[in-house]
XYZ file of C-alpha atoms in Angstrom:
681
model
C -54.527 -6.338 -6.377
C -57.651 -6.246 -7.689
C -58.574 -4.586 -11.354
C -59.987 -1.369 -10.127
C -56.839 -0.572 -8.024
C -54.597 -2.065 -10.663
C -56.342 0.493 -13.125
C -55.793 3.395 -10.564
C -52.237 2.641 -10.395
C -51.611 2.577 -14.412
C -53.634 5.854 -14.675
C -51.365 7.674 -12.166
C -48.443 6.037 -14.200
C -49.437 7.488 -17.326
C -49.717 11.138 -15.465
C -46.258 10.628 -14.230
C -44.841 9.753 -17.819
C -46.744 12.295 -19.304
C -45.074 14.991 -16.743
C -41.901 13.766 -17.337
C -42.163 13.755 -21.182
C -43.723 17.186 -20.995
C -40.692 18.416 -18.768
C -37.918 16.692 -20.744
C -39.053 18.671 -23.967
C -39.332 21.784 -22.154
C -35.968 21.353 -21.006
C -34.456 20.114 -23.980
C -35.703 23.605 -25.641
C -34.670 25.694 -23.267
C -31.145 24.112 -23.558
C -31.186 24.397 -27.373
C -31.737 28.068 -26.979
C -29.160 28.418 -24.034
C -26.723 26.985 -26.584
C -27.605 29.313 -29.087
C -27.399 32.351 -27.170
C -23.924 31.341 -25.388
C -22.708 30.779 -29.082
C -24.182 34.256 -30.097
C -22.296 35.948 -26.916
C -19.058 34.535 -27.626
C -19.298 35.342 -31.588
C -20.028 38.981 -30.413
C -17.477 39.337 -28.154
C -14.886 37.809 -30.575
C -15.881 40.170 -33.147
C -15.814 42.966 -31.024
C -12.625 42.213 -28.789
C -10.828 45.291 -29.284
C -13.791 47.348 -28.603
C -13.850 45.751 -24.679
C -11.924 47.348 -21.875
C -10.351 44.737 -19.358
C -13.120 45.000 -17.021
C -15.752 44.763 -19.996
C -14.397 41.730 -20.971
C -13.994 40.147 -17.697
C -17.688 41.092 -16.864
C -18.793 39.280 -20.589
C -16.869 36.300 -19.510
C -18.467 36.204 -16.541
C -22.025 36.343 -17.981
C -21.081 33.656 -20.514
C -19.721 31.296 -17.643
C -23.079 31.655 -15.617
C -25.150 30.912 -18.595
C -22.624 27.486 -19.233
C -23.484 27.004 -15.643
C -27.158 27.034 -15.997
C -27.049 25.127 -19.235
C -25.223 22.575 -17.691
C -27.729 22.077 -14.886
C -30.319 21.846 -17.156
C -28.643 18.950 -19.039
C -28.058 16.962 -15.704
C -31.365 17.570 -14.636
C -32.634 16.432 -18.176
C -30.409 13.270 -18.068
C -32.460 12.222 -14.806
C -35.612 12.693 -15.996
C -34.893 10.549 -19.014
C -33.312 7.994 -16.593
C -36.555 8.221 -14.659
C -38.768 7.772 -17.741
C -38.195 3.959 -17.914
C -39.024 3.296 -14.397
C -40.250 6.275 -12.678
C -40.720 5.220 -9.326
C -40.541 1.702 -7.619
C -42.570 1.974 -4.505
C -45.525 3.461 -2.719
C -47.060 4.553 0.883
C -50.172 5.595 1.980
C -49.251 7.975 4.875
C -51.876 9.348 7.575
C -50.501 11.965 9.729
C -51.480 12.558 12.916
C -54.380 14.550 13.695
C -55.161 14.506 9.764
C -58.291 12.857 8.313
C -57.052 12.765 4.800
C -53.896 10.180 3.773
C -51.370 11.132 1.430
C -49.936 8.833 -1.315
C -46.325 8.962 -1.302
C -44.504 7.423 -4.476
C -40.881 6.838 -4.306
C -38.246 6.720 -7.106
C -34.619 7.280 -7.906
C -35.373 11.081 -8.108
C -37.998 13.591 -7.352
C -40.607 14.443 -10.198
C -42.549 17.640 -9.707
C -44.572 20.260 -11.369
C -44.865 23.297 -9.828
C -45.537 22.828 -6.304
C -47.140 19.263 -6.959
C -44.662 16.163 -5.977
C -45.493 13.146 -8.229
C -42.678 11.136 -6.949
C -40.359 11.841 -4.148
C -36.418 11.110 -4.272
C -35.986 8.152 -2.635
C -33.152 10.033 -0.466
C -35.829 12.515 0.799
C -36.938 12.398 4.640
C -40.782 11.358 3.827
C -38.891 8.276 1.895
C -37.494 6.982 4.867
C -40.888 5.913 6.082
C -40.604 2.808 3.097
C -37.673 1.735 4.270
C -38.112 2.018 8.463
C -41.424 0.973 8.975
C -44.180 -1.286 8.186
C -47.895 -0.988 8.813
C -48.906 0.889 11.639
C -47.402 4.077 13.692
C -44.536 5.559 12.128
C -42.443 8.918 11.517
C -40.127 10.764 9.802
C -37.497 13.751 10.358
C -38.575 16.727 8.335
C -36.988 19.877 8.418
C -39.534 21.348 10.151
C -39.351 18.574 13.075
C -40.830 15.317 13.340
C -43.825 14.048 11.405
C -45.700 11.150 12.925
C -48.550 9.276 11.912
C -49.589 5.819 10.387
C -48.576 4.010 7.265
C -51.723 2.421 6.124
C -50.130 0.332 3.048
C -47.190 -0.117 1.429
C -46.686 -1.545 -2.584
C -43.884 -2.080 -4.643
C -44.103 -1.786 -8.309
C -41.960 -3.177 -11.291
C -41.954 -0.719 -14.268
C -40.185 -1.302 -16.996
C -39.983 0.849 -20.531
C -43.037 3.132 -18.911
C -45.096 0.212 -18.484
C -46.472 -1.067 -14.896
C -45.730 -5.115 -15.374
C -46.661 -6.113 -11.778
C -47.210 -4.652 -8.411
C -46.355 -6.329 -5.100
C -48.196 -5.720 -1.873
C -45.644 -5.099 0.835
C -47.721 -5.033 3.582
C -45.371 -7.493 5.682
C -41.874 -6.311 4.752
C -39.780 -5.498 1.916
C -37.974 -8.573 1.766
C -41.271 -10.637 0.659
C -42.164 -11.494 -3.035
C -40.356 -8.534 -4.582
C -36.997 -9.007 -3.187
C -36.880 -12.618 -4.082
C -37.640 -11.819 -7.678
C -34.949 -9.327 -7.729
C -32.133 -11.713 -6.052
C -33.556 -14.488 -8.710
C -32.179 -12.363 -11.523
C -29.032 -12.912 -13.008
C -25.981 -10.959 -12.311
C -23.984 -8.544 -14.894
C -20.853 -6.838 -15.231
C -21.449 -3.846 -13.089
C -22.823 -3.901 -9.744
C -26.520 -2.565 -9.491
C -28.225 -0.306 -7.260
C -30.420 -1.710 -4.449
C -32.983 1.442 -3.757
C -35.914 -0.581 -4.289
C -35.060 -3.146 -1.937
C -33.250 -1.460 0.553
C -33.407 -3.255 4.047
C -34.194 -1.624 7.210
C -30.798 -2.298 8.772
C -29.009 -1.036 5.400
C -31.182 2.220 5.560
C -30.249 2.921 8.929
C -26.377 3.030 7.544
C -27.252 4.661 4.850
C -28.916 7.635 6.409
C -26.735 7.828 9.411
C -25.282 11.411 9.906
C -25.304 11.464 13.604
C -21.858 9.469 13.470
C -18.619 10.875 12.310
C -17.295 7.655 11.454
C -18.939 4.274 10.785
C -17.331 0.856 11.028
C -19.372 -1.783 9.003
C -18.635 -5.487 9.358
C -20.550 -6.916 6.664
C -20.867 -10.782 5.503
C -20.107 -11.526 2.315
C -23.147 -10.173 -0.108
C -24.426 -8.578 2.869
C -24.594 -5.434 0.435
C -21.984 -3.436 2.526
C -20.170 -2.201 -0.403
C -23.752 -1.383 -2.220
C -24.671 0.347 0.712
C -21.402 1.858 1.123
C -22.076 3.631 -2.462
C -26.057 4.356 -1.281
C -24.681 6.224 1.536
C -22.504 8.471 -0.491
C -25.287 9.225 -2.882
C -27.592 9.954 0.065
C -24.949 12.542 1.807
C -24.301 14.136 -1.755
C -28.015 14.713 -1.876
C -28.636 15.951 1.924
C -25.329 18.309 1.914
C -25.142 21.051 -0.549
C -21.728 21.751 0.534
C -20.449 18.388 -0.544
C -19.734 17.000 -4.131
C -18.274 13.881 -5.910
C -14.631 15.337 -5.591
C -14.945 15.630 -1.857
C -15.262 11.903 -1.777
C -12.740 9.327 -1.950
C -12.966 5.392 -2.241
C -10.055 3.159 -1.401
C -10.846 -0.272 -3.473
C -8.900 -3.382 -3.347
C -8.306 -3.220 -6.809
C -9.101 -1.586 -10.279
C -11.364 -4.540 -11.000
C -13.401 -4.013 -8.092
C -13.610 -0.006 -8.947
C -14.841 -0.860 -12.617
C -17.479 -3.231 -11.209
C -19.032 -0.705 -8.889
C -18.913 2.374 -11.348
C -22.321 2.423 -12.315
C -23.923 2.759 -8.786
C -23.709 6.584 -8.646
C -24.339 7.457 -12.061
C -27.469 5.281 -11.700
C -28.372 7.062 -8.894
C -27.981 10.367 -10.662
C -24.970 11.360 -9.164
C -21.372 12.108 -10.261
C -18.593 9.225 -9.780
C -16.417 10.041 -7.278
C -12.604 9.472 -6.967
C -11.368 6.118 -6.337
C -8.163 4.627 -5.644
C -5.853 1.997 -4.497
C -3.342 1.998 -1.486
C -0.612 1.399 -3.677
C -1.828 3.589 -6.305
C -2.542 6.451 -3.702
C 1.392 5.824 -2.191
C 2.688 6.936 -5.583
C 1.666 10.550 -4.553
C 4.342 10.818 -2.106
C 6.914 8.077 -3.968
C 6.895 9.922 -7.258
C 10.254 9.059 -8.161
C 9.818 5.650 -7.753
C 9.260 3.989 -11.436
C 7.151 0.862 -10.279
C 5.156 -0.211 -7.141
C 3.838 -3.790 -6.031
C 0.229 -3.720 -6.222
C -1.930 -5.789 -3.393
C -3.055 -8.816 -5.878
C 0.757 -8.775 -6.770
C 1.360 -9.022 -3.547
C -0.606 -11.761 -2.830
C 0.084 -13.705 -5.817
C 3.821 -13.848 -4.439
C 3.130 -14.886 -0.830
C 0.774 -17.306 -2.158
C 2.666 -19.115 -4.593
C 5.639 -19.153 -2.280
C 6.807 -22.219 -0.808
C 7.180 -20.265 2.586
C 4.139 -18.462 3.257
C 5.440 -17.471 6.752
C 8.050 -15.142 6.035
C 9.296 -13.349 9.042
C 10.210 -10.299 7.222
C 6.807 -9.854 5.392
C 4.962 -10.777 9.022
C 6.802 -8.063 11.026
C 5.987 -5.375 8.631
C 2.234 -6.082 8.929
C 2.548 -6.101 12.841
C 1.807 -3.129 15.399
C 5.458 -3.476 16.602
C 6.592 -2.377 12.703
C 5.370 1.344 13.375
C 6.216 1.842 16.639
C 9.940 0.728 15.711
C 9.790 2.759 13.102
C 8.742 5.797 15.271
C 11.507 5.186 17.889
C 14.270 4.797 15.097
C 13.228 8.256 13.430
C 13.162 9.959 17.239
C 16.668 8.689 17.210
C 17.410 9.427 13.706
C 16.450 13.317 14.683
C 18.336 13.286 17.825
C 21.597 12.732 15.828
C 21.068 15.574 13.783
C 23.597 18.174 15.910
C 24.182 21.702 14.824
C 27.725 21.622 16.320
C 29.099 24.528 14.694
C 28.293 28.136 13.917
C 27.715 29.892 10.248
C 27.525 32.480 8.446
C 24.716 34.134 6.213
C 26.535 36.953 4.388
C 27.706 39.240 7.195
C 25.770 37.265 9.899
C 26.728 34.937 12.364
C 24.255 32.440 13.204
C 24.713 30.619 16.433
C 24.732 26.957 16.530
C 22.895 27.089 19.908
C 20.367 28.978 18.593
C 19.672 26.762 15.647
C 19.684 23.595 17.910
C 16.841 25.492 20.005
C 14.933 26.212 17.190
C 15.308 22.679 15.557
C 14.638 20.539 18.596
C 12.433 22.895 21.074
C 10.476 25.441 18.845
C 9.573 23.435 15.772
C 9.784 19.956 17.322
C 6.074 19.274 16.286
C 7.160 19.552 12.865
C 8.499 17.604 10.054
C 12.476 17.688 9.687
C 12.138 19.608 6.270
C 9.475 22.014 7.782
C 11.743 22.771 10.690
C 14.504 23.624 8.600
C 12.122 25.960 6.441
C 10.975 27.708 9.372
C 14.461 28.111 10.454
C 15.505 29.287 7.289
C 12.621 31.883 7.510
C 13.124 32.872 11.165
C 17.096 33.637 9.744
C 15.436 36.012 7.203
C 13.079 37.768 9.019
C 15.636 38.208 12.248
C 18.339 39.718 9.838
C 16.079 41.544 7.354
C 16.813 39.332 4.509
C 14.498 38.792 1.476
C 12.355 35.400 2.558
C 11.424 35.241 -1.322
C 14.964 35.301 -2.395
C 17.029 33.788 0.249
C 15.051 31.009 2.139
C 15.326 28.186 0.110
C 19.089 28.785 -0.504
C 19.512 29.207 3.482
C 17.717 25.611 3.757
C 19.974 24.086 1.025
C 23.118 25.435 2.817
C 22.044 24.044 6.314
C 21.265 20.843 4.778
C 24.491 20.315 2.857
C 26.885 22.133 5.697
C 25.180 19.681 8.405
C 24.680 16.293 6.032
C 21.113 15.932 6.651
C 20.235 12.976 5.071
C 17.132 13.082 3.202
C 17.508 9.811 1.116
C 14.032 7.879 1.933
C 15.741 4.355 1.006
C 18.893 4.943 2.479
C 17.059 5.566 5.858
C 14.676 2.822 5.146
C 17.375 0.362 4.486
C 19.285 1.261 7.672
C 15.954 0.643 9.870
C 15.532 -2.375 8.473
C 19.193 -3.558 9.318
C 19.031 -2.218 12.376
C 16.132 -4.151 13.513
C 17.893 -7.213 12.203
C 15.566 -7.782 8.745
C 16.421 -8.141 5.159
C 16.983 -4.783 3.545
C 16.039 -5.843 0.161
C 12.794 -3.904 -0.743
C 12.474 -5.241 -4.121
C 10.350 -7.716 -5.859
C 11.898 -10.552 -8.578
C 10.188 -7.873 -10.965
C 11.946 -4.843 -9.657
C 9.202 -3.570 -7.885
C 8.795 -2.061 -4.640
C 7.467 -4.740 -2.390
C 3.954 -3.765 -1.096
C 4.616 -4.668 2.445
C 7.345 -2.264 2.416
C 5.401 0.781 0.991
C 3.748 1.990 4.137
C 7.114 2.321 5.688
C 8.467 4.237 3.153
C 5.547 6.878 3.256
C 5.816 6.888 7.031
C 9.631 8.104 6.701
C 8.340 10.377 3.956
C 5.940 11.927 6.079
C 8.760 12.420 8.765
C 10.987 13.867 6.337
C 8.680 16.005 4.553
C 5.346 16.419 6.600
C 1.865 14.970 6.350
C -0.247 16.394 3.348
C -3.500 17.587 4.201
C -6.216 16.968 1.580
C -8.935 19.075 3.249
C -11.279 18.925 -0.054
C -11.574 15.326 0.724
C -14.706 15.292 3.462
C -15.755 11.682 2.932
C -13.490 8.636 2.776
C -14.702 4.866 2.263
C -12.351 1.965 2.820
C -13.313 -1.364 1.366
C -12.036 -4.589 2.464
C -10.531 -2.629 5.424
C -9.758 -5.963 7.010
C -6.762 -6.287 4.613
C -5.040 -2.853 5.872
C -2.255 -3.328 8.250
C -2.530 -1.217 11.279
C 0.071 1.445 9.732
C -1.644 1.537 6.604
C -5.013 2.701 8.362
C -2.708 5.455 10.806
C -1.539 6.513 7.606
C -4.680 7.396 6.031
C -6.427 8.806 9.111
C -3.488 10.922 9.441
C -3.615 12.019 5.846
C -7.456 12.678 5.820
C -7.338 13.952 9.277
C -10.634 16.295 8.625
C -12.846 14.001 6.494
C -15.392 11.262 7.985
C -14.890 7.412 7.411
C -17.360 4.746 6.354
C -15.123 1.504 6.713
C -16.159 -1.887 5.688
C -14.822 -5.275 5.930
C -15.466 -8.879 6.857
C -12.867 -10.400 9.264
C -13.944 -13.869 7.743
C -12.584 -12.434 4.332
C -9.014 -11.636 5.291
C -6.966 -12.893 2.796
C -3.485 -11.608 4.011
C -2.513 -14.852 5.977
C -0.085 -12.140 7.944
C -2.703 -9.848 9.097
C -6.372 -10.645 10.767
C -8.697 -8.884 13.204
C -10.400 -10.791 15.448
C -13.107 -7.736 15.149
C -13.651 -4.930 13.073
C -14.596 -3.257 16.288
C -10.952 -3.050 17.149
C -10.746 -0.120 14.797
C -12.853 2.116 16.907
C -9.354 3.245 18.962
C -8.401 4.735 15.969
C -11.498 5.800 14.363
C -12.922 7.875 17.279
C -16.317 9.193 17.463
C -17.569 5.853 15.531
C -20.346 3.434 15.493
C -19.836 -0.220 14.962
C -22.681 -1.823 13.028
C -22.649 -5.809 11.905
C -24.591 -7.052 8.553
C -25.322 -10.873 9.190
C -27.776 -11.552 6.694
C -26.467 -12.371 3.045
C -28.645 -11.419 -0.199
C -26.180 -12.906 -2.711
C -26.036 -16.752 -2.359
C -28.293 -19.446 -2.025
C -29.176 -21.098 1.384
C -27.188 -24.189 0.400
C -24.009 -22.327 -0.963
C -24.090 -20.082 2.794
C -24.381 -23.603 4.424
C -21.547 -24.965 2.870
C -19.282 -21.760 3.140
C -20.312 -21.476 7.094
C -18.594 -24.898 7.214
C -15.392 -23.673 5.875
C -14.790 -21.597 8.741
C -16.777 -23.264 10.940
C -19.602 -20.156 11.646
C -23.213 -20.124 12.495
C -23.861 -16.456 12.348
C -24.372 -15.719 8.867
C -27.904 -16.717 6.803
C -29.155 -16.237 3.561
C -32.334 -14.458 2.980
C -33.005 -16.338 -0.343
C -35.521 -18.637 -0.907
C -34.277 -20.775 -3.889
C -35.243 -24.595 -4.751
C -33.237 -27.207 -5.770
C -29.758 -25.125 -5.667
C -26.787 -27.584 -4.791
C -23.403 -27.420 -4.162
C -21.555 -29.770 -6.422
C -18.478 -31.556 -5.671
C -16.637 -33.277 -8.394
C -13.419 -35.057 -8.074
C -11.072 -35.188 -11.288
C -7.444 -35.472 -12.449
C -5.893 -32.405 -13.506
C -5.243 -33.445 -17.000
C -9.130 -34.235 -17.501
C -10.476 -30.906 -15.848
C -10.571 -29.178 -19.179
C -12.777 -31.537 -20.681
C -15.282 -31.713 -17.899
C -15.398 -28.091 -17.633
C -16.158 -27.753 -21.430
C -19.156 -29.957 -20.699
C -20.224 -28.088 -17.353
C -20.005 -24.725 -19.130
C -22.295 -25.661 -21.745
C -25.008 -26.964 -19.139
C -24.515 -23.444 -17.113
C -24.941 -21.765 -20.403
C -28.058 -23.512 -21.067
C -29.457 -22.486 -17.888
C -29.053 -18.873 -19.073
C -26.474 -17.731 -16.598
C -24.920 -14.394 -17.542
C -21.776 -14.613 -15.549
C -19.859 -17.665 -15.020
C -16.027 -17.149 -12.978
C -13.610 -20.523 -13.166
C -11.771 -19.391 -9.894
C -8.193 -20.996 -9.065
C -6.156 -20.195 -6.338
C -3.430 -18.651 -7.993
C -2.432 -16.963 -11.402
C -0.552 -19.858 -12.905
C -3.441 -22.351 -12.542
C -5.833 -19.513 -13.873
C -3.003 -19.549 -17.021
C -3.100 -23.152 -17.517
C -7.048 -23.471 -17.608
C -7.401 -20.729 -20.049
C -4.681 -22.362 -22.428
C -6.091 -25.751 -21.906
C -10.057 -24.653 -22.835
C -8.752 -22.415 -25.452
C -7.429 -25.658 -27.198
C -11.051 -27.000 -26.893
C -12.556 -23.553 -28.277
C -14.078 -22.618 -25.288
C -14.346 -18.873 -25.484
C -13.262 -17.143 -22.110
C -11.409 -14.167 -20.613
C -8.316 -14.555 -18.642
C -8.017 -11.787 -15.950
C -4.847 -12.133 -14.087
C -4.214 -8.368 -13.479
C -6.092 -5.729 -11.435
C -5.978 -3.860 -14.282
C -8.071 -6.384 -16.684
C -11.650 -5.293 -16.845
C -14.459 -7.797 -17.211
C -15.716 -7.804 -20.389
C -16.514 -11.701 -21.348
C -19.575 -14.027 -19.837
C -17.069 -16.501 -18.436
C -13.844 -15.396 -16.909
C -10.976 -17.213 -15.494
C -9.375 -15.524 -12.380
C -7.109 -15.992 -9.431
C -8.954 -16.224 -6.066
C -7.127 -12.790 -4.747
C -8.794 -10.883 -7.996
C -12.508 -12.002 -7.421
C -12.842 -10.231 -3.732
C -15.878 -8.026 -3.670
C -17.277 -9.275 -7.175
C -20.318 -11.752 -7.837
C -21.320 -14.505 -10.480
C -24.464 -16.651 -11.614
C -22.427 -19.440 -11.348
C -18.557 -19.796 -9.787
C -16.452 -23.230 -10.617
C -13.967 -23.413 -7.625
C -11.072 -24.895 -9.582
C -8.413 -26.548 -6.961
C -5.479 -28.653 -8.207
C -4.948 -31.917 -6.326
C -1.625 -31.306 -5.592
C -1.633 -27.653 -4.824
C -4.481 -26.908 -2.510
C -5.790 -24.546 0.091
C -4.406 -25.385 3.634
C -5.524 -23.818 6.680
C -3.877 -20.416 6.189
C -5.647 -19.899 2.872
C -9.009 -21.316 4.564
C -10.402 -17.408 4.295
C -9.261 -17.209 0.744
C -11.110 -20.262 -0.438
C -14.183 -18.884 1.651
C -13.863 -15.819 -0.638
C -14.166 -18.224 -3.712
C -17.118 -20.033 -2.859
C -19.206 -16.703 -1.565
C -18.909 -15.241 -4.988
C -21.368 -17.483 -6.531
C -25.291 -16.562 -6.402
C -27.152 -19.368 -7.869
C -24.831 -22.276 -8.552
C -21.546 -23.465 -6.693
C -19.534 -26.222 -8.464
C -16.335 -27.332 -6.929
C -13.409 -29.299 -8.054
C -11.374 -31.147 -5.965
C -12.570 -29.937 -2.736
C -10.225 -29.207 0.104
C -11.661 -31.684 2.481
C -9.621 -30.911 5.016
C -11.169 -27.066 5.245
C -14.691 -28.166 5.586
C -15.771 -28.437 9.289
C -18.338 -31.118 8.738
C -19.871 -33.302 6.025
C -22.106 -31.525 3.407
C -25.048 -32.910 1.862
C -24.447 -33.446 -1.758
C -26.598 -34.386 -4.775
């Protein structure tokens, strides 16, 4: 960029910063006045409380609430303006509308900046901002509230602004993934996922702004940004739909480590964090009397540390047959309930024939408890009895008289025995086995009915390839009024008992869905991707990074010497200014062993062995299954010579290696997994 244009951009930035500072000051003054007024209103009410009628008191309280809400809105807006002050915008397009002689400059940032009717910066989610992501120079259009606006993009620019100062300008006349993107990708990682608004690619933007499809299924390669895209999609939907708020959105994450990792994105984008859970944690909603439930990470630890990874009981519970058998068994259980005797309620005689008809015909589409509730209410209405006083008592009477079994564990245990499987559902740690949770919930819903979380309008399921058919079916039925964004990668299926050939298979369950693939990875270097592709024998994943002199280092060493070598490698990696370094082991036991060994050598690291652990250290030691979804500047894959990855766990090894951004070092490579030779230094 020539000096004159640079001066123009610096002057514009100065104007925008001045507008921001002026608005922040005005908002802050208004907030201070509002707070003072609210406090005075509260004090006056308290001092004159005895003089108020009930109606006057309610009106006064309502006025206070309105003022509080207005003040909170001002505080939120001020917060957004303050966030924008550091870097008010990151992009610019010059757009010439069709049949117009004058082009307009459109600056794009995290949030809109305007003064009266003049827009200085447009929110990245605004209709006109889509030009920046969807088009290069030439003909372009965007969909505005008034209809489609056509024209030409005359130029595109990107800016690096830090602390309200313009550091660099990038001409983006070709596409966004050139110089600016490469600079971003070259940066070191952090303990939190970062927003990608300045580098959103066209294929990612189409997912983010998709409002025409009820459900989206995204197959995304490791490092393709699928999770980040999903979070930006949530931010876009919150921006576009005024009837949607953060309490209407639920994310199913693989574990709490990952939930913490992504927790910064929405606040960075000016939105409140949404609801987050795991399948195991969510199941506690329905299994409240259960003391402890095994989470997914504990399940993986159990099966990968087991000598027999082909457990027939687990394999069965991960299959399609499992739900079919549960359904058949419960239908037989319902048919076994026979109201074979008349009974009396007070002075009234209730015919068994009538109860059978109500239970098996009229209310057949309900759960058992719902059927009995309806029958009890029917009796109350028919005989003019008090529903409020007697409905529950009649229901309890029927349950006791006909000995209807509502013992969840008893029914499930009998089911397993009937299918010829072990009915022990507790792990060695006295927790309910992860693979049994979905079966128990299935029976719970058959007994008590499916809940309806009407307030949840958007559901995101991340790492969907590790969910069983029954788990997904339960989630779909629970949130039957919601739209779904489903993300995963069949190449990262770390549950050895279940695997999809393609995520497109889920279109059968999630109707009105669009299937999309993201095959470009932005995380890892070309060399790392070439190596990881060889692990699974795939060739459709490519890296967009242009790093030079990045290698995959292979080190062969005895287990007793590994800690000394690791200490030396860690020193070298820290000298290269890597912020996040992960030593990734196959299982928990080896992670503990390495941590203790390095501790003796005075190496400061953090051991992550639980889904509840949060990453706080620059150097972490973590089992493979907990590293899913995370990324690090440097990864050292620490493999034991005697306890190595095999074909069953090849995708687990693939996950380990694809966590690396800039450096991948492998101790004791599992050679039998590598499909061809890798170029080594």
